[in-house]
mmCIF file of C-alpha atoms in Angstrom:
data_model
loop_
_atom_site.group_PDB
_atom_site.id
_atom_site.type_symbol
_atom_site.label_atom_id
_atom_site.label_comp_id
_atom_site.label_asym_id
_atom_site.label_seq_id
_atom_site.Cartn_x
_atom_site.Cartn_y
_atom_site.Cartn_z
ATOM 1 C CA ASP A 246 1.909 1.384 12.741
ATOM 2 C CA ALA A 247 -0.601 4.004 13.808
ATOM 3 C CA MET A 248 -3.808 3.518 11.922
ATOM 4 C CA VAL A 249 -7.586 3.586 11.613
ATOM 5 C CA ILE A 250 -9.288 0.203 11.812
ATOM 6 C CA GLN A 251 -12.832 -0.658 10.785
ATOM 7 C CA ASN A 252 -14.678 -3.830 11.612
ATOM 8 C CA PRO A 253 -16.160 -5.695 9.972
ATOM 9 C CA ARG A 254 -15.006 -5.009 6.409
ATOM 10 C CA TYR A 255 -18.218 -6.457 5.031
ATOM 11 C CA GLN A 256 -21.554 -6.495 6.825
ATOM 12 C CA VAL A 257 -24.841 -7.944 5.667
ATOM 13 C CA THR A 258 -28.017 -7.044 7.518
ATOM 14 C CA GLN A 259 -31.713 -7.457 6.935
ATOM 15 C CA PHE A 260 -34.123 -4.680 6.152
ATOM 16 C CA GLY A 261 -35.092 -3.022 9.431
ATOM 17 C CA LYS A 262 -32.620 -4.954 11.592
ATOM 18 C CA PRO A 263 -30.345 -2.669 13.652
ATOM 19 C CA VAL A 264 -26.667 -2.821 12.795
ATOM 20 C CA THR A 265 -23.531 -1.350 14.367
ATOM 21 C CA LEU A 266 -20.299 -0.585 12.580
ATOM 22 C CA SER A 267 -17.080 -0.141 14.518
ATOM 23 C CA CYS A 268 -14.064 2.127 14.138
ATOM 24 C CA SER A 269 -10.928 2.344 16.240
ATOM 25 C CA GLN A 270 -7.786 4.435 15.955
ATOM 26 C CA THR A 271 -4.290 4.331 17.382
ATOM 27 C CA LEU A 272 -3.442 7.871 16.254
ATOM 28 C CA ASN A 273 -4.843 9.550 19.382
ATOM 29 C CA HIS A 274 -6.637 12.105 17.232
ATOM 30 C CA ASN A 275 -9.270 14.426 18.703
ATOM 31 C CA VAL A 276 -11.708 14.208 15.844
ATOM 32 C CA MET A 277 -13.444 11.164 14.391
ATOM 33 C CA TYR A 278 -15.729 11.265 11.373
ATOM 34 C CA TRP A 279 -18.242 8.965 9.718
ATOM 35 C CA TYR A 280 -18.863 9.164 5.988
ATOM 36 C CA GLN A 281 -21.329 7.364 3.746
ATOM 37 C CA GLN A 282 -20.160 6.604 0.220
ATOM 38 C CA LYS A 283 -22.532 5.201 -2.365
ATOM 39 C CA SER A 284 -21.363 3.647 -5.576
ATOM 40 C CA SER A 285 -19.463 6.028 -7.873
ATOM 41 C CA GLN A 286 -20.069 8.985 -5.556
ATOM 42 C CA ALA A 287 -17.965 11.134 -3.286
ATOM 43 C CA PRO A 288 -17.983 10.419 0.446
ATOM 44 C CA LYS A 289 -20.740 12.253 2.282
ATOM 45 C CA LEU A 290 -20.115 13.372 5.847
ATOM 46 C CA LEU A 291 -22.735 12.065 8.284
ATOM 47 C CA PHE A 292 -21.358 13.404 11.575
ATOM 48 C CA HIS A 293 -18.223 13.784 13.609
ATOM 49 C CA TYR A 294 -16.980 13.891 17.178
ATOM 50 C CA TYR A 295 -14.613 16.538 18.437
ATOM 51 C CA ASP A 296 -13.475 14.806 21.622
ATOM 52 C CA LYS A 297 -16.846 14.043 23.237
ATOM 53 C CA ASP A 298 -18.774 16.731 21.392
ATOM 54 C CA PHE A 299 -21.095 15.296 18.762
ATOM 55 C CA ASN A 300 -21.759 17.267 15.570
ATOM 56 C CA ASN A 301 -24.468 16.111 13.226
ATOM 57 C CA GLU A 302 -24.699 17.231 9.601
ATOM 58 C CA ALA A 303 -28.004 18.903 8.886
ATOM 59 C CA ASP A 304 -29.111 16.364 6.292
ATOM 60 C CA THR A 305 -28.130 13.191 8.157
ATOM 61 C CA PRO A 306 -31.237 11.054 8.712
ATOM 62 C CA ASP A 307 -32.335 10.320 12.287
ATOM 63 C CA ASN A 308 -31.904 6.648 11.496
ATOM 64 C CA PHE A 309 -28.152 7.146 11.886
ATOM 65 C CA GLN A 310 -26.648 7.539 15.351
ATOM 66 C CA SER A 311 -23.131 7.452 16.725
ATOM 67 C CA ARG A 312 -21.328 6.765 19.977
ATOM 68 C CA ARG A 313 -17.803 7.546 21.085
ATOM 69 C CA PRO A 314 -17.133 5.856 24.433
ATOM 70 C CA ASN A 315 -13.467 6.894 24.496
ATOM 71 C CA THR A 316 -10.802 8.541 22.353
ATOM 72 C CA SER A 317 -9.984 5.361 20.474
ATOM 73 C CA PHE A 318 -13.393 4.014 19.517
ATOM 74 C CA CYS A 319 -16.374 5.305 17.584
ATOM 75 C CA PHE A 320 -19.498 3.417 16.520
ATOM 76 C CA LEU A 321 -22.074 4.002 13.826
ATOM 77 C CA ASP A 322 -25.538 2.676 14.626
ATOM 78 C CA ILE A 323 -28.186 2.324 11.953
ATOM 79 C CA ARG A 324 -31.436 1.789 13.803
ATOM 80 C CA SER A 325 -33.614 0.514 10.955
ATOM 81 C CA PRO A 326 -31.612 -0.010 7.783
ATOM 82 C CA GLY A 327 -33.391 0.473 4.503
ATOM 83 C CA LEU A 328 -32.310 -0.688 1.075
ATOM 84 C CA GLY A 329 -31.100 2.857 0.382
ATOM 85 C CA ASP A 330 -28.615 2.615 3.237
ATOM 86 C CA ALA A 331 -26.502 0.057 1.418
ATOM 87 C CA ALA A 332 -23.167 1.765 0.944
ATOM 88 C CA MET A 333 -19.535 1.901 1.988
ATOM 89 C CA TYR A 334 -19.135 3.515 5.400
ATOM 90 C CA LEU A 335 -15.833 5.228 6.018
ATOM 91 C CA CYS A 336 -14.363 6.286 9.326
ATOM 92 C CA ALA A 337 -11.711 9.004 9.443
ATOM 93 C CA THR A 338 -9.718 10.876 12.064
ATOM 94 C CA SER A 339 -7.855 14.159 12.278
ATOM 95 C CA ARG A 340 -5.899 16.311 14.708
ATOM 96 C CA VAL A 341 -7.543 19.644 15.206
ATOM 97 C CA ALA A 342 -4.311 21.562 14.764
ATOM 98 C CA VAL A 343 -3.517 20.052 11.382
ATOM 99 C CA GLN A 344 -5.275 21.824 8.567
ATOM 100 C CA GLY A 345 -7.592 19.374 6.946
ATOM 101 C CA GLU A 346 -5.628 16.165 6.692
ATOM 102 C CA GLN A 347 -7.857 13.234 7.534
ATOM 103 C CA TYR A 348 -6.797 9.638 7.906
ATOM 104 C CA PHE A 349 -9.273 7.084 6.599
ATOM 105 C CA GLY A 350 -9.967 3.518 7.558
ATOM 106 C CA PRO A 351 -10.515 0.806 4.923
ATOM 107 C CA GLY A 352 -14.290 1.101 5.159
ATOM 108 C CA THR A 353 -17.167 -1.265 5.875
ATOM 109 C CA ARG A 354 -19.343 -2.269 2.961
ATOM 110 C CA LEU A 355 -22.917 -2.647 4.155
ATOM 111 C CA THR A 356 -25.405 -4.770 2.256
ATOM 112 C CA VAL A 357 -29.100 -4.649 3.166
ATOM 113 C CA THR A 358 -31.215 -7.622 2.110
ATOM 114 C CA ALA B 187 -19.575 28.322 0.487
ATOM 115 C CA GLN B 188 -16.730 26.190 -0.683
ATOM 116 C CA SER B 189 -17.104 23.685 -3.496
ATOM 117 C CA VAL B 190 -14.936 21.420 -5.627
ATOM 118 C CA THR B 191 -15.431 20.537 -9.280
ATOM 119 C CA GLN B 192 -13.649 17.649 -10.920
ATOM 120 C CA LEU B 193 -14.124 18.239 -14.576
ATOM 121 C CA ASP B 194 -13.744 14.657 -15.795
ATOM 122 C CA SER B 195 -15.681 11.732 -14.372
ATOM 123 C CA GLN B 196 -13.558 9.207 -16.241
ATOM 124 C CA VAL B 197 -10.112 9.397 -17.799
ATOM 125 C CA PRO B 198 -8.913 6.439 -19.898
ATOM 126 C CA VAL B 199 -5.217 6.409 -20.710
ATOM 127 C CA PHE B 200 -2.623 3.963 -21.988
ATOM 128 C CA GLU B 201 0.190 2.749 -19.780
ATOM 129 C CA GLU B 202 3.276 4.996 -19.764
ATOM 130 C CA ALA B 203 1.285 7.933 -21.158
ATOM 131 C CA PRO B 204 1.017 11.218 -19.233
ATOM 132 C CA VAL B 205 -2.205 12.109 -17.449
ATOM 133 C CA GLU B 206 -3.835 15.174 -15.939
ATOM 134 C CA LEU B 207 -6.858 15.045 -13.637
ATOM 135 C CA ARG B 208 -8.471 18.437 -13.338
ATOM 136 C CA CYS B 209 -9.791 20.042 -10.180
ATOM 137 C CA ASN B 210 -11.225 23.506 -9.627
ATOM 138 C CA TYR B 211 -12.428 24.919 -6.349
ATOM 139 C CA SER B 212 -14.368 27.908 -5.163
ATOM 140 C CA SER B 213 -13.637 29.562 -1.859
ATOM 141 C CA SER B 214 -13.699 33.004 -0.347
ATOM 142 C CA VAL B 215 -11.011 32.206 2.217
ATOM 143 C CA SER B 216 -7.612 30.577 2.309
ATOM 144 C CA VAL B 217 -7.817 26.945 1.389
ATOM 145 C CA TYR B 218 -6.019 23.735 2.022
ATOM 146 C CA LEU B 219 -6.213 21.325 -0.896
ATOM 147 C CA PHE B 220 -5.867 17.577 -1.110
ATOM 148 C CA TRP B 221 -5.884 14.701 -3.527
ATOM 149 C CA TYR B 222 -7.004 11.352 -2.197
ATOM 150 C CA VAL B 223 -6.867 8.024 -4.059
ATOM 151 C CA GLN B 224 -9.288 5.153 -3.543
ATOM 152 C CA TYR B 225 -8.612 1.651 -4.810
ATOM 153 C CA PRO B 226 -11.571 -0.731 -5.223
ATOM 154 C CA ASN B 227 -13.238 -1.668 -1.941
ATOM 155 C CA GLN B 228 -10.762 0.324 0.104
ATOM 156 C CA GLY B 229 -10.722 3.556 2.054
ATOM 157 C CA LEU B 230 -9.228 6.828 0.891
ATOM 158 C CA GLN B 231 -5.483 7.337 0.993
ATOM 159 C CA LEU B 232 -3.916 10.775 1.005
ATOM 160 C CA LEU B 233 -1.908 11.247 -2.176
ATOM 161 C CA LEU B 234 -0.688 14.815 -1.650
ATOM 162 C CA LYS B 235 -1.659 18.086 -0.042
ATOM 163 C CA TYR B 236 -1.179 21.816 -0.352
ATOM 164 C CA LEU B 237 -1.201 23.763 2.900
ATOM 165 C CA SER B 238 1.149 26.660 2.158
ATOM 166 C CA GLY B 239 4.543 27.437 0.642
ATOM 167 C CA SER B 240 5.578 25.995 -2.698
ATOM 168 C CA THR B 241 2.669 25.760 -5.093
ATOM 169 C CA LEU B 242 4.007 22.528 -6.596
ATOM 170 C CA VAL B 243 3.575 19.491 -4.386
ATOM 171 C CA GLU B 244 4.700 15.968 -5.092
ATOM 172 C CA SER B 245 3.850 12.494 -3.907
ATOM 173 C CA ILE B 246 6.212 9.580 -3.422
ATOM 174 C CA ASN B 247 4.776 7.641 -6.367
ATOM 175 C CA GLY B 248 5.362 10.220 -9.090
ATOM 176 C CA PHE B 249 2.190 12.308 -8.944
ATOM 177 C CA GLU B 250 2.362 16.079 -8.608
ATOM 178 C CA ALA B 251 -0.178 18.868 -8.298
ATOM 179 C CA GLU B 252 0.115 22.599 -8.699
ATOM 180 C CA PHE B 253 -1.887 25.110 -6.714
ATOM 181 C CA ASN B 254 -2.915 27.960 -8.989
ATOM 182 C CA LYS B 255 -4.652 30.662 -6.997
ATOM 183 C CA SER B 256 -5.553 32.871 -9.954
ATOM 184 C CA GLN B 257 -7.257 29.990 -11.754
ATOM 185 C CA THR B 258 -8.528 28.394 -8.519
ATOM 186 C CA SER B 259 -7.204 25.051 -9.685
ATOM 187 C CA PHE B 260 -5.283 22.135 -8.217
ATOM 188 C CA HIS B 261 -4.761 19.767 -11.143
ATOM 189 C CA LEU B 262 -3.091 16.397 -10.591
ATOM 190 C CA ARG B 263 -0.480 15.186 -13.070
ATOM 191 C CA LYS B 264 1.747 12.213 -13.677
ATOM 192 C CA PRO B 265 4.208 12.044 -16.586
ATOM 193 C CA SER B 266 3.972 8.271 -17.040
ATOM 194 C CA VAL B 267 1.187 6.141 -15.557
ATOM 195 C CA HIS B 268 1.219 2.481 -14.577
ATOM 196 C CA ILE B 269 -1.530 -0.114 -14.580
ATOM 197 C CA SER B 270 -1.428 0.048 -10.781
ATOM 198 C CA ASP B 271 -2.538 3.714 -10.888
ATOM 199 C CA THR B 272 -6.018 2.599 -11.914
ATOM 200 C CA ALA B 273 -8.254 3.960 -9.157
ATOM 201 C CA GLU B 274 -10.715 6.689 -8.211
ATOM 202 C CA TYR B 275 -9.150 10.059 -7.431
ATOM 203 C CA PHE B 276 -10.861 12.653 -5.256
ATOM 204 C CA CYS B 277 -9.908 16.287 -4.976
ATOM 205 C CA ALA B 278 -10.911 17.957 -1.709
ATOM 206 C CA VAL B 279 -10.777 21.346 -0.044
ATOM 207 C CA SER B 280 -10.626 21.797 3.688
ATOM 208 C CA THR B 281 -12.125 24.455 5.837
ATOM 209 C CA LEU B 282 -11.496 24.925 9.527
ATOM 210 C CA SER B 283 -14.930 25.312 11.079
ATOM 211 C CA GLY B 284 -15.754 25.291 14.754
ATOM 212 C CA GLY B 285 -12.439 23.741 15.678
ATOM 213 C CA TYR B 286 -12.492 20.861 13.259
ATOM 214 C CA ASN B 287 -11.501 20.231 9.658
ATOM 215 C CA LYS B 288 -14.357 19.665 7.242
ATOM 216 C CA LEU B 289 -13.448 18.190 3.876
ATOM 217 C CA ILE B 290 -15.482 19.069 0.806
ATOM 218 C CA PHE B 291 -14.937 16.441 -1.875
ATOM 219 C CA GLY B 292 -15.297 16.616 -5.610
ATOM 220 C CA ALA B 293 -17.331 13.943 -7.361
ATOM 221 C CA GLY B 294 -14.221 11.950 -8.224
ATOM 222 C CA THR B 295 -12.380 10.975 -11.399
ATOM 223 C CA ARG B 296 -11.991 7.361 -12.362
ATOM 224 C CA LEU B 297 -8.565 6.812 -13.899
ATOM 225 C CA ALA B 298 -8.412 3.688 -16.060
ATOM 226 C CA VAL B 299 -4.946 2.738 -17.279
ATOM 227 C CA HIS B 300 -4.913 0.299 -20.200
ATOM 228 C CA PRO B 301 -1.987 -1.833 -21.382
#
């Protein structure tokens, strides 16, 4: 089945230690998104790629970076995680021509110790 | 700017009772509306969507939502809930901006179904 895959599902990192979260998709969608979701809150868009074009949300901290080496893969890098970065990180994809429907992965829950 | 308001943060209900989760949006342009469901420690799953056409849309598991343009609402309903419907439900509006689809989410409604 075509899907969005996130690895790992659970990640523990230390304060200040760089961490990378991974997302892959078999849907061949143009657009890939990264969201941050804190407990009992709505997902918050961090940035997205439209093919190779990177689009950062205005309020996304510089501590968060992303890479998309090819259509299938997208990475979220947190350069120096703080305690406030503990959250669920969701990857999603969409086809440009389809109005709004995004397909989400299962998420990676990040714990910062 | 577009926004989404989910009027209830939590909705407790007994099994087999009907439920309505309310969603209102604000937008100056045509909208596409969605309900997503999130089970604990999982990603979001699309429950149903309104893009155009019939204002009443249905999902495969018994939920339905009605797009009401005059009231700018997209309330989610189910006539008889199950324990397994316990989850967080997010209403979202989509805007096509710069060639991509940006979803604006409501704050979510936690549906708790009790036996």
